[in-house]
Amino acid sequence: MMKKNINILVIGCLLLTSASCKKFLDVNKNPNGPSTADPALYLPSIQTSWASGLQFDARLIAPYIQNFQHATAGISYDIYGYVPSSDFGGELWRSVYWKSGVNTIDLLNGAREQKKWDILGAGLAMQAWGWQMLTDYHGPIILKQAFDPLKNTFDYDPQDTVYAYVKRECLEAIGELDKKTDAIGSPLFTKFDLIYKGDPLKWKKFVYGILAINAHHLIKKPGYKPDDVIGYVDNALASNADDAIVPFNGTNSADANFFGTLRGNIGVYGQSGFIVRLMDGTIFNGMKDPRQPIMLNPSTDGVYRGLTPATGQSSTVSATASGVRSVWGTTLGINAVPLGTPGKYLFQDKVGFPLMTYASLQFIKAEAAFFKGDKNLALTAYKAGINASLDYVRTFTADPTAIAAFNTQRTAFLAEPSVVPTDPANLTISQIMLQKYIALWGYGFIETWTDLRKFDYDPNVYTSFTLPTTLYIDNNNIPAYRVRPRYNSEYIWNIDALKAIGGFDANYHTKKLWIHLP
Amino acid sequence: MRKILQFLFVVCGLLFYDAPLFAQQKIITGTILSETDSKPLQGVTVQNRQTAQKTQTNSAGFYSIAASPGHQLIFSFVGYGTRTIVAGNAPAINLQMKAENKDLENVVVTALGINRSKRSLGYAANDVKGAELAQTQRDNFINGLAGRVPGVTISGTSGMPGSSTSIQLRGVNSLSGSNQPLFVIDGLPVNNQTFNANNMVAQSENRTVDFSNRISDLNPEDIESLTILKGPEAAALYGIDAANGAIVITTKKGKAGTGSISYGYNYGIEKVGRLPEIEGVYSRGTNGILNNNAVNTATNSPIYFGPKYPAGTVSFNNLDNFFNNGIVNKHNLSFDGGSGNYTYRLSTSYSTRSGVVPNTKYDRINISLTGTAQILKNLKAETNLQYINTKNQKVSKGANSFYLALLSFPTDSDITDYLTASGARKKLTTAGTEIENPFFDVNKNKLNDKGNRVISNLGFVYDPLKWLSLTGRLGIDVSTNEYFVLYHPEANPRANFGNTNGSLDISNQVNRVITGQYFATVKQNFLDNKLKLTLRAGSATYVFDDNVYSIRGENFLEPNFNSINNTTTTTQRTKSIKAQKRVVGAFGDFNLSYADFFYLTATGRNDWTSTLPESSNSFFYPSLSTSFVFTELLKNSRITDILTLGRIRGSIAQVGKDASPYSTNPALEAQGITGGGFSYGFTAPNPLLRPEKVTSKEVGMELQFFNNRLSFDGAYYKSKSVDQIINGLRISYGTGFILKNINGGELENTGVELILRGTPVKSKSLLWDASVNFTKTDSKLTKLPSGVTEFYNSDTWLFGNVRNGARPGGALTTLTAQFTYQYNNKGQLLINPTSGLPLTTNNALWPVAGDRNPDFRMGFYNSFTWKGINLNFLWDYKKGGDVFNGTGLYLYNLGLHPRSVQNRETNLTFDGVLRDGLENSTNPTPNNVSINPYYNNNFYSGSVIDQEFIERDVNWLRMRDITMSYQLPAKFLGNTKVFKSATIGFTATDLILITNYTGGDPGVNGTSVATGGSGSMGIDYGNLPVPKTFNFNLRVGL
């Protein structure tokens, strides 16, 4: 009876106010940002995240590939281990699923609706790029179930599925980029596309670049087709002008290059002994690489030295004239350097970060041609790769004297037969891989790692490449072949799916990827 | 006004005129005064028991009533009890009545500002006198509640002036959301937000900065009383915001009669509280080798694994040199009075407190004006207007704070010497990053907040008919606050978001809460007034509006000029955060009382909230409660000679909770990156959210013996919360997001609350009141969303690998830890054969490692009054509950903790077996690897897992406050003719802390109240212990 009374009262009040009530309560539309935006507006965040994803994770895999090593002796990633229970090394995961993830889906949907085929093509290309990088880094990843709003846990897809998906998505992207009608050419695309300023032709070349990488990484697989790879490369970036570079304003900590001094992240890393040996003439018949002074840092006594993996360098040695410098050229081991410290080469606040370069694709072509047995073509591509890299590196100096010295050294360098054989028959796979290694040093981390894994870190290919004698405790003396999925995403919140692919195995990171198995 | 006077005149005239008709009776007159301040009491009911004639005292405390000698006159007044006096031949009966608070007949202010007799309530409602809180002289009156009331958990963030305080009633009801109760002033909800540091441009955590919770704005001197409604019963009428209970504050009102002025002054001194023990025995270095550049790479603090300081090394007492005495100054001036049907009270207060840490200060100005008016015979109005100005200057806390730097500062360096001759920051080392000299931190980095706030409310009660009453209230609470976080160009870059050459974050917040409420009350009595029914129905509206504009700039041009105009323009970034929430509620309640011994209340409320999808934004929740005063049935039997009053009660109530604004709707966030544009934020929108529901059951008993000399109140409750809205649940990034707001998770709370009160001594000269309260709460997480094995709040992951994590089946207050020792199948510790150190497992899924929930808590209150002297003190006892001594672990890692100093130079062998392949055989190899920690400081990072610093069963006994006051006898004042009353007093707070905790203060909270869920209580990392305060005060009445 009583409850009924109350109900009547409540219902009475409800009836009186329901219409105005509904309007009164309609204040839950978030005023802090739009719910959707023009597809072009998603581009900067996605593109920047590709650069930062690779750069964050370079702290883990640059030591794996011996681009640079950590100042602390025995740090786990210098010995091919990982940082347990940590998101360290999981940034690309974050870029692909979060920073790019639903943003790209919104972008694709918006572009389709508004018939902005060029942005649609670029969006597909970027998504394909993300999956390609991520699978080469982790192996199996979440693909088919990703972004399902009704799901909170997600199954993994094997690498072959991802490879096929990337190829399909690239072909779709090309189809869109070929469209010449409707709402293409929006000024917002030009404005917000940091990489190609809304140029669909360049985007198409980029897509062919992904196709080349995607096809070429299958070199160990029975169905590998070198002609496809060569064909893709020929349709891809045609010169350094087509390089996909993510720019940085570098005015504050939010818009600066992760590798720059402002962000203060990599002062604890010093160039490896391996890259020094490749550039100071140790390996190439005493021939000094013209790029060395631009890319690497001499100790304060003028001598180029590098760190031996897992050995580090004590702060006492770092303070001496013979100490290896950080990749910025500052005292090794200190991340906080005075504001305005310029840094070096790619490790500067305002320098753009290359995702894909003409040079890297030429080396892929060289290797494919070499595999095919077409050494003439291989040598041509090889030379194009070296020259493109030399041109690119030279842009980092504006000093006429340095440029003159660079050019002189370049002539000598290219004339050195151990670098560039005159007879195509003398070209070796080791030469291709080493020159590719130098060209990609500091940015092509995943591509270089894919190569190293492909050759199982073979010092016969990678001359003088040496693994530390003691590897990480769980490695059972096998170097790293994959990186664990991001800890805080998967090891806590997606356990069952991760267990299904063996992700909880102590040696999971030493298991070979599908592409590297015959 | 004149009309009213005329009316009164006529009424009085009639009384006199009627007198001859009752020849055998005569008129007795008199004045009723308050015993405490000798002020007239208005509204005292005077009843002639024999004739049943009734009257009330007027504003001068005057009454007149007809009575014959031998008639019993009953004087009763709310809060002052009842006195019966037999009329004699004297024409006057004057009386002084004494305020009491043990009286079961007392009324309490419950939801909607409704006065209800305690005996009719079906749930526990504790009330506290404002004066009791004010006498402790704490800035934040919430801190004064600790130990005073059962079922209330208070934990302050730190001992800094203006720090925030968390208050929880009956434990944790929400996994991730706020567990703070609703604060209600004079019937209307006010804002008690704590500014969330994530609103700043460069998002920082709530662990390194602490912004005050806004309820601390109130001046304790303005509080008449507060009622604590612990269960969701309160919510039955207040709605969703009271799902965690409500604290109903009644402000002081003026008293009619001659205007009076009262002035109070308080001077206090603060001394730093209990600091952890630090052993400055060994010099900086590693493995026994001196190296002044040796630092811990994780914290940048110096490590003390060098040789012992050589004899003759000058040692500085840096701790003593750093802390100073805090000073408290408070002035309170109030003026109240009124005439006829109008009263007013104006109170002003200025309070300033500088803390024990240099450059910390909390200033507050309060102005409050209260008025009541009986406009018409049947129309009453009440209004309160408060203006509050606060300014709080604070310093860093937690990681990278001055406090940790201070504890780890080398004793062979003089801490006071922190600047070079040129005014730059003086470095401790010559290499790398290092800790910041605490003096540099507190002098050069600036954190402060400033607030201006106006709270205003207006209420009308109109009684058009004898049985009908209409009430309407409108309240506005508007505040503007400025939050300011500045890091000097030379500050530690870790706290400074990279190497920014100085950074400044400013947030300006404008917050507005408007609440409106109206309801009608119908009262009817039946069956010869034995059956009383009250029916109430009404509606409430809540409008919340919050606007924050934040700006950040970096790269200072002039290092010591603190303005955004001093930052490089290209680095400047801004952010705007708006939040709006609206709730409309319709409610009704029905009260039935039969013969003053059986009571039944049923309530129902339906809320419509703006934060949930339209399909699920309306929800109804009922409550039912009953009270049965069984002693009424035993009246005049022998039992009631002993058991004066006894009752049992029970209630069941439900409440729904809504989501945070915009949990359901996506919004893109503008990006500060190169190229700008938009991107989704961390949290996945969830358009499928439903309201969560809490159902609570409570039974209780109240007994009163020997005419009130002894009383007992007990309550047992159980609540269950389902469909918890988990804010920001971490989730697989496969969602495309990092966090998601989802419904999921169920939890249960049970608890017991007991109070025993008594007056052991009540003689003419000595009065001793004592009370003991007991609280036990237990919580259980019964379910988490599928796929989730642990819920943790990343804000609470402060140091080491121990955090506030809860796993299904366990409590909500547990700690989880990453590392566990390895054991063989016989349970023997496994030792690494190479290093001789114990082996640990790095658990991907963190096991539960401790529980912060105490076994029980007790409060002991005693008050002695002898002549004009009153001495009262409050002890707070906590039994059990684990505390993570993060500060201790930090010091251990650095070689400063006693555990890392004692036995450093002795060879030792861990008791265990080697993991050499034989560990699980019948004959495992006993560990034979001996180590000398002096030469191997891996011992201090490799041999102890973090959970060894979870201190088990931490008990404490604290003297929360002690007050001695002396009311000067009237004869002393008589000569002055200026003062009507004068009191001098002494109050000390947090004077004594007895604990088995080895660190500093186990009662601090690692993060601010902005962290939801069970927060960081019991996580001690870098928090300044609560200081001891000594106050001297004086109060005079004019």
Coordinates of C-alpha atoms in Angstrom, one line a residue, chain A residues 38-397:
Chain A
D38 CA 37.5 15.5 -40.6
P39 CA 39.5 12.4 -41.6
A40 CA 42.6 14.5 -42.3
L41 CA 42.7 15.7 -38.7
Y42 CA 43.6 12.2 -37.5
L43 CA 46.7 12.1 -39.6
P44 CA 49.3 13.9 -37.4
S45 CA 48.7 11.8 -34.4
I46 CA 48.8 8.5 -36.3
Q47 CA 51.9 9.4 -38.3
T48 CA 53.8 10.8 -35.3
S49 CA 53.0 7.6 -33.4
W50 CA 54.7 5.5 -36.0
A51 CA 57.9 7.5 -35.5
S52 CA 57.6 7.5 -31.7
G53 CA 56.6 3.9 -31.5
L54 CA 59.8 2.8 -33.4
Q55 CA 61.9 5.3 -31.4
F56 CA 60.7 4.3 -28.0
D57 CA 61.2 0.6 -28.9
A58 CA 64.7 1.4 -30.3
R59 CA 65.8 1.5 -26.8
L60 CA 65.2 -2.2 -26.7
I61 CA 66.1 -3.3 -30.3
A62 CA 68.9 -0.9 -31.2
P63 CA 71.0 -2.9 -28.7
Y64 CA 69.7 -6.2 -30.2
I65 CA 70.9 -5.0 -33.6
Q66 CA 73.9 -3.3 -32.1
N67 CA 73.1 0.1 -33.5
F68 CA 73.8 1.5 -30.1
Q69 CA 74.4 0.0 -26.7
H70 CA 73.5 1.0 -23.2
A71 CA 76.0 2.6 -20.8
T72 CA 75.1 0.3 -18.0
A73 CA 76.9 -3.0 -18.1
G74 CA 74.8 -6.2 -18.5
I75 CA 71.5 -4.4 -19.0
S76 CA 69.0 -7.0 -20.1
Y77 CA 68.4 -5.8 -23.6
D78 CA 72.2 -5.6 -24.3
I79 CA 72.2 -9.4 -23.7
Y80 CA 69.1 -10.1 -25.8
G81 CA 66.7 -10.3 -22.9
Y82 CA 63.8 -8.0 -22.1
V83 CA 62.5 -6.0 -19.1
P84 CA 60.1 -8.3 -17.3
S85 CA 56.7 -6.9 -16.1
S86 CA 57.4 -3.7 -17.9
D87 CA 56.0 -1.9 -20.9
F88 CA 59.5 -1.2 -22.1
G89 CA 59.7 -2.3 -25.7
G90 CA 55.9 -2.2 -26.1
E91 CA 55.5 1.3 -27.6
L92 CA 54.8 0.1 -31.2
W93 CA 52.0 -2.0 -29.7
R94 CA 50.6 1.2 -28.2
S95 CA 51.0 3.1 -31.4
V96 CA 49.3 0.4 -33.5
Y97 CA 46.3 -0.3 -31.2
W98 CA 45.8 3.0 -29.5
K99 CA 47.3 5.9 -31.2
S100 CA 46.5 4.6 -34.7
G101 CA 43.8 2.1 -33.9
V102 CA 40.3 3.6 -33.6
N103 CA 41.6 6.9 -35.0
T104 CA 42.4 5.1 -38.3
I105 CA 39.0 3.4 -38.3
D106 CA 37.3 6.8 -37.9
L107 CA 39.5 8.2 -40.6
L108 CA 38.7 5.4 -43.0
N109 CA 35.0 5.7 -42.3
G110 CA 35.0 9.4 -42.7
A111 CA 37.0 9.3 -45.9
R112 CA 34.6 6.7 -47.4
E113 CA 31.6 8.7 -46.4
Q114 CA 33.0 11.9 -47.8
K115 CA 34.4 10.2 -50.8
K116 CA 37.9 11.4 -50.0
W117 CA 39.6 8.5 -51.8
D118 CA 43.1 9.9 -51.5
I119 CA 42.8 10.1 -47.7
L120 CA 41.2 6.7 -47.6
G121 CA 44.2 5.3 -49.6
A122 CA 46.7 7.0 -47.3
G123 CA 44.8 5.7 -44.3
L124 CA 44.8 2.1 -45.5
A125 CA 48.5 2.5 -46.3
M126 CA 49.2 3.6 -42.8
Q127 CA 47.2 0.9 -41.3
A128 CA 49.0 -1.7 -43.4
W129 CA 52.3 -0.2 -42.5
G130 CA 51.4 -0.6 -38.8
W131 CA 50.5 -4.2 -39.1
Q132 CA 53.6 -4.9 -41.1
M133 CA 55.9 -3.3 -38.5
L134 CA 54.1 -4.9 -35.6
T135 CA 54.2 -8.5 -36.9
D136 CA 57.9 -8.2 -37.9
Y137 CA 58.5 -7.1 -34.3
H138 CA 56.2 -9.4 -32.3
G139 CA 55.1 -12.2 -34.7
P140 CA 51.5 -13.2 -34.0
I141 CA 49.4 -10.2 -33.2
I142 CA 45.7 -9.3 -32.6
L143 CA 44.3 -8.6 -36.0
K144 CA 40.8 -9.9 -36.8
Q145 CA 39.3 -9.2 -33.4
A146 CA 41.0 -5.9 -32.8
F147 CA 38.8 -2.9 -32.0
D148 CA 35.6 -4.9 -31.6
P149 CA 33.7 -2.7 -29.1
L150 CA 31.9 -5.7 -27.7
K151 CA 35.0 -7.6 -26.8
N152 CA 37.4 -7.1 -23.9
T153 CA 39.8 -9.9 -24.6
F154 CA 41.2 -10.7 -28.0
D155 CA 42.6 -13.7 -29.9
Y156 CA 45.9 -13.6 -31.7
D157 CA 46.4 -14.2 -35.4
P158 CA 49.4 -16.0 -36.8
Q159 CA 51.9 -14.1 -38.8
D160 CA 50.9 -15.6 -42.2
T161 CA 47.4 -14.2 -41.7
V162 CA 48.9 -10.8 -41.0
Y163 CA 51.2 -10.9 -44.1
A164 CA 48.3 -11.8 -46.3
Y165 CA 46.1 -9.1 -44.8
V166 CA 48.8 -6.4 -45.3
K167 CA 49.1 -7.4 -48.9
R168 CA 45.4 -7.2 -49.5
E169 CA 45.1 -3.9 -47.7
C170 CA 47.9 -2.5 -49.8
L171 CA 46.2 -3.5 -53.0
E172 CA 43.0 -1.9 -51.8
A173 CA 44.9 1.3 -50.9
I174 CA 46.3 1.4 -54.5
G175 CA 42.8 1.1 -55.8
E176 CA 41.6 4.1 -53.8
L177 CA 44.7 6.1 -54.6
D178 CA 44.1 5.6 -58.3
K179 CA 40.7 7.2 -58.1
K180 CA 40.6 10.7 -59.6
T181 CA 37.1 11.8 -58.9
D182 CA 34.9 13.0 -56.1
A183 CA 36.2 14.8 -53.0
I184 CA 39.9 14.1 -53.4
G185 CA 42.5 16.8 -53.0
S186 CA 41.1 18.4 -49.8
P187 CA 43.2 21.2 -48.5
L188 CA 43.0 19.7 -45.0
F189 CA 44.8 16.6 -46.4
T190 CA 47.6 18.8 -47.7
K191 CA 47.8 20.6 -44.4
F192 CA 47.6 17.6 -41.9
D193 CA 49.5 15.0 -43.9
L194 CA 52.9 15.4 -42.3
I195 CA 54.6 12.9 -44.5
Y196 CA 53.5 13.6 -48.1
K197 CA 51.5 16.8 -47.8
G198 CA 48.5 15.1 -49.4
D199 CA 50.3 13.9 -52.5
P200 CA 48.4 10.7 -53.6
L201 CA 51.2 9.7 -56.1
K202 CA 53.8 9.6 -53.3
W203 CA 51.4 7.6 -51.1
K204 CA 51.0 5.1 -53.9
K205 CA 54.8 4.8 -54.0
F206 CA 54.8 4.3 -50.3
V207 CA 52.2 1.5 -50.6
Y208 CA 54.4 -0.2 -53.2
G209 CA 57.2 0.1 -50.7
I210 CA 55.2 -1.8 -48.1
L211 CA 54.4 -4.4 -50.7
A212 CA 58.1 -4.8 -51.4
I213 CA 58.9 -5.2 -47.7
N214 CA 56.0 -7.6 -47.3
A215 CA 57.1 -9.7 -50.2
H216 CA 60.8 -9.6 -49.6
H217 CA 60.5 -10.7 -46.0
L218 CA 59.3 -14.0 -47.2
I219 CA 62.7 -14.8 -48.8
K220 CA 63.1 -17.9 -46.6
K221 CA 59.7 -19.2 -47.7
P222 CA 59.2 -21.5 -50.6
G223 CA 56.9 -19.2 -52.6
Y224 CA 59.3 -16.3 -52.5
K225 CA 59.2 -14.3 -55.8
P226 CA 62.2 -12.0 -56.3
D227 CA 60.7 -10.5 -59.5
D228 CA 57.6 -9.4 -57.5
V229 CA 59.9 -7.7 -55.0
I230 CA 61.9 -6.0 -57.8
G231 CA 58.6 -4.9 -59.5
Y232 CA 57.2 -3.5 -56.3
V233 CA 60.5 -1.6 -55.6
D234 CA 60.4 -0.1 -59.1
N235 CA 56.9 1.3 -58.4
A236 CA 57.9 2.5 -55.0
L237 CA 59.9 5.5 -53.9
A238 CA 61.9 6.8 -56.9
S239 CA 64.4 9.0 -55.1
N240 CA 65.2 10.5 -51.7
A241 CA 62.5 13.1 -52.4
D242 CA 60.0 10.3 -51.9
D243 CA 61.3 9.3 -48.5
A244 CA 58.6 8.9 -45.9
I245 CA 59.8 11.2 -43.1
V246 CA 57.8 12.2 -40.0
P247 CA 58.8 15.8 -39.2
F248 CA 59.1 17.4 -35.7
N249 CA 58.7 21.0 -34.7
G250 CA 61.0 20.5 -31.7
T251 CA 59.7 23.6 -29.8
N252 CA 58.6 21.9 -26.7
S253 CA 58.6 18.5 -25.1
A254 CA 55.4 17.5 -26.8
D255 CA 56.3 18.2 -30.4
A256 CA 60.0 17.3 -30.2
N257 CA 61.7 14.3 -31.7
F258 CA 61.8 11.5 -29.0
F259 CA 65.5 11.0 -29.9
G260 CA 66.3 14.7 -29.3
T261 CA 68.0 16.2 -26.3
L262 CA 64.8 18.0 -25.2
R263 CA 63.1 14.8 -24.5
G264 CA 66.2 13.5 -22.8
N265 CA 65.8 9.8 -23.4
I266 CA 68.9 8.4 -25.1
G267 CA 71.9 10.0 -23.4
V268 CA 72.5 6.6 -21.9
Y269 CA 73.1 5.0 -25.3
G270 CA 76.4 5.1 -27.1
Q271 CA 77.3 4.0 -30.6
S272 CA 78.2 0.3 -30.9
G273 CA 81.6 -1.1 -31.6
F274 CA 80.1 -2.7 -34.6
I275 CA 79.0 0.4 -36.4
V276 CA 82.3 2.0 -35.6
R277 CA 84.1 -0.9 -37.2
L278 CA 81.9 -0.6 -40.3
M279 CA 82.6 3.1 -40.7
D280 CA 86.2 3.6 -39.5
G281 CA 87.8 1.3 -42.1
T282 CA 88.3 -1.7 -39.9
I283 CA 86.1 -3.8 -42.1
F284 CA 86.3 -2.0 -45.5
N285 CA 90.0 -2.2 -46.1
G286 CA 90.9 0.9 -44.1
M287 CA 88.4 3.0 -46.1
K288 CA 86.8 5.6 -43.8
D289 CA 83.1 6.1 -44.5
P290 CA 82.4 9.8 -45.4
R291 CA 79.2 9.6 -43.3
Q292 CA 81.1 8.8 -40.1
P293 CA 81.7 12.3 -38.9
I294 CA 78.0 13.1 -39.4
M295 CA 76.5 10.0 -38.0
L296 CA 78.9 9.0 -35.2
N297 CA 80.7 10.8 -32.4
P298 CA 84.4 10.6 -31.7
S299 CA 85.6 10.6 -28.1
T300 CA 86.9 14.0 -27.0
D301 CA 90.4 12.8 -28.0
G302 CA 89.2 12.6 -31.6
V303 CA 89.2 8.8 -31.9
Y304 CA 86.0 6.9 -32.9
R305 CA 85.2 4.3 -30.3
G306 CA 82.1 2.2 -29.7
L307 CA 80.6 0.2 -26.9
T308 CA 80.9 -3.6 -26.7
P309 CA 77.5 -5.1 -26.0
A310 CA 76.8 -5.9 -22.3
T311 CA 80.0 -4.2 -21.2
G312 CA 78.7 -0.7 -20.8
Q313 CA 81.0 2.1 -19.7
S314 CA 81.5 3.3 -16.1
S315 CA 80.8 6.9 -15.4
T316 CA 84.4 7.4 -14.5
V317 CA 85.5 6.3 -18.0
S318 CA 82.7 8.4 -19.6
A319 CA 84.3 11.4 -18.0
T320 CA 87.7 10.8 -19.6
A321 CA 88.9 11.9 -23.1
S322 CA 88.8 8.3 -24.4
G323 CA 85.2 7.6 -23.2
V324 CA 82.6 6.7 -25.8
R325 CA 80.2 9.6 -26.1
S326 CA 76.4 9.3 -26.1
V327 CA 74.7 9.3 -29.5
W328 CA 74.2 13.0 -29.0
G329 CA 77.9 13.5 -28.6
T330 CA 77.6 14.3 -24.9
T331 CA 79.0 12.6 -21.9
L332 CA 77.6 9.1 -21.9
G333 CA 75.1 8.1 -19.2
I334 CA 73.4 11.5 -18.7
N335 CA 69.9 12.0 -20.1
A336 CA 69.5 15.5 -18.8
V337 CA 71.7 17.7 -20.8
P338 CA 71.6 21.5 -20.9
L339 CA 68.7 22.9 -22.9
G340 CA 69.9 23.7 -26.4
T341 CA 72.4 20.9 -26.7
P342 CA 72.1 20.2 -30.4
G343 CA 72.4 16.4 -30.5
K344 CA 73.6 14.6 -33.6
Y345 CA 72.3 13.2 -36.9
L346 CA 68.9 11.7 -36.3
F347 CA 69.1 12.4 -32.6
Q348 CA 68.0 16.0 -32.6
D349 CA 64.8 17.8 -31.5
K350 CA 63.8 19.1 -34.9
V351 CA 65.0 16.3 -37.2
G352 CA 62.4 14.2 -39.0
F353 CA 62.3 10.5 -38.5
P354 CA 62.4 8.3 -41.7
L355 CA 59.9 5.5 -41.8
M356 CA 60.8 4.3 -45.3
T357 CA 63.6 5.5 -47.5
Y358 CA 64.5 5.1 -51.2
A359 CA 67.9 3.8 -50.0
S360 CA 66.4 1.0 -47.9
L361 CA 64.2 -0.2 -50.8
Q362 CA 67.2 -0.2 -53.2
F363 CA 69.0 -2.5 -50.9
I364 CA 65.9 -4.8 -50.8
K365 CA 66.0 -4.8 -54.6
A366 CA 69.7 -5.6 -54.6
E367 CA 69.1 -8.6 -52.3
A368 CA 66.2 -9.8 -54.3
A369 CA 68.2 -9.5 -57.5
F370 CA 71.2 -11.2 -55.8
F371 CA 68.9 -14.0 -54.8
K372 CA 67.6 -14.3 -58.3
G373 CA 71.1 -14.4 -59.6
D374 CA 70.9 -11.1 -61.5
K375 CA 74.1 -9.6 -60.2
N376 CA 74.1 -6.7 -62.6
L377 CA 70.8 -5.5 -61.4
A378 CA 71.9 -6.2 -57.8
L379 CA 75.0 -4.1 -58.2
T380 CA 73.0 -1.2 -59.8
A381 CA 70.5 -1.2 -57.0
Y382 CA 73.3 -1.6 -54.4
K383 CA 75.0 1.5 -55.7
A384 CA 71.8 3.4 -55.9
G385 CA 71.2 2.5 -52.2
I386 CA 74.7 3.6 -51.1
N387 CA 74.4 6.9 -53.1
A388 CA 71.0 7.6 -51.8
S389 CA 72.2 7.1 -48.2
L390 CA 75.3 9.3 -48.9
D391 CA 73.0 12.1 -50.3
Y392 CA 70.7 11.8 -47.3
V393 CA 73.4 11.9 -44.7
R394 CA 75.1 14.8 -46.3
T395 CA 72.0 16.9 -45.8
F396 CA 72.8 16.9 -42.1
T397 CA 75.6 19.4 -42.6

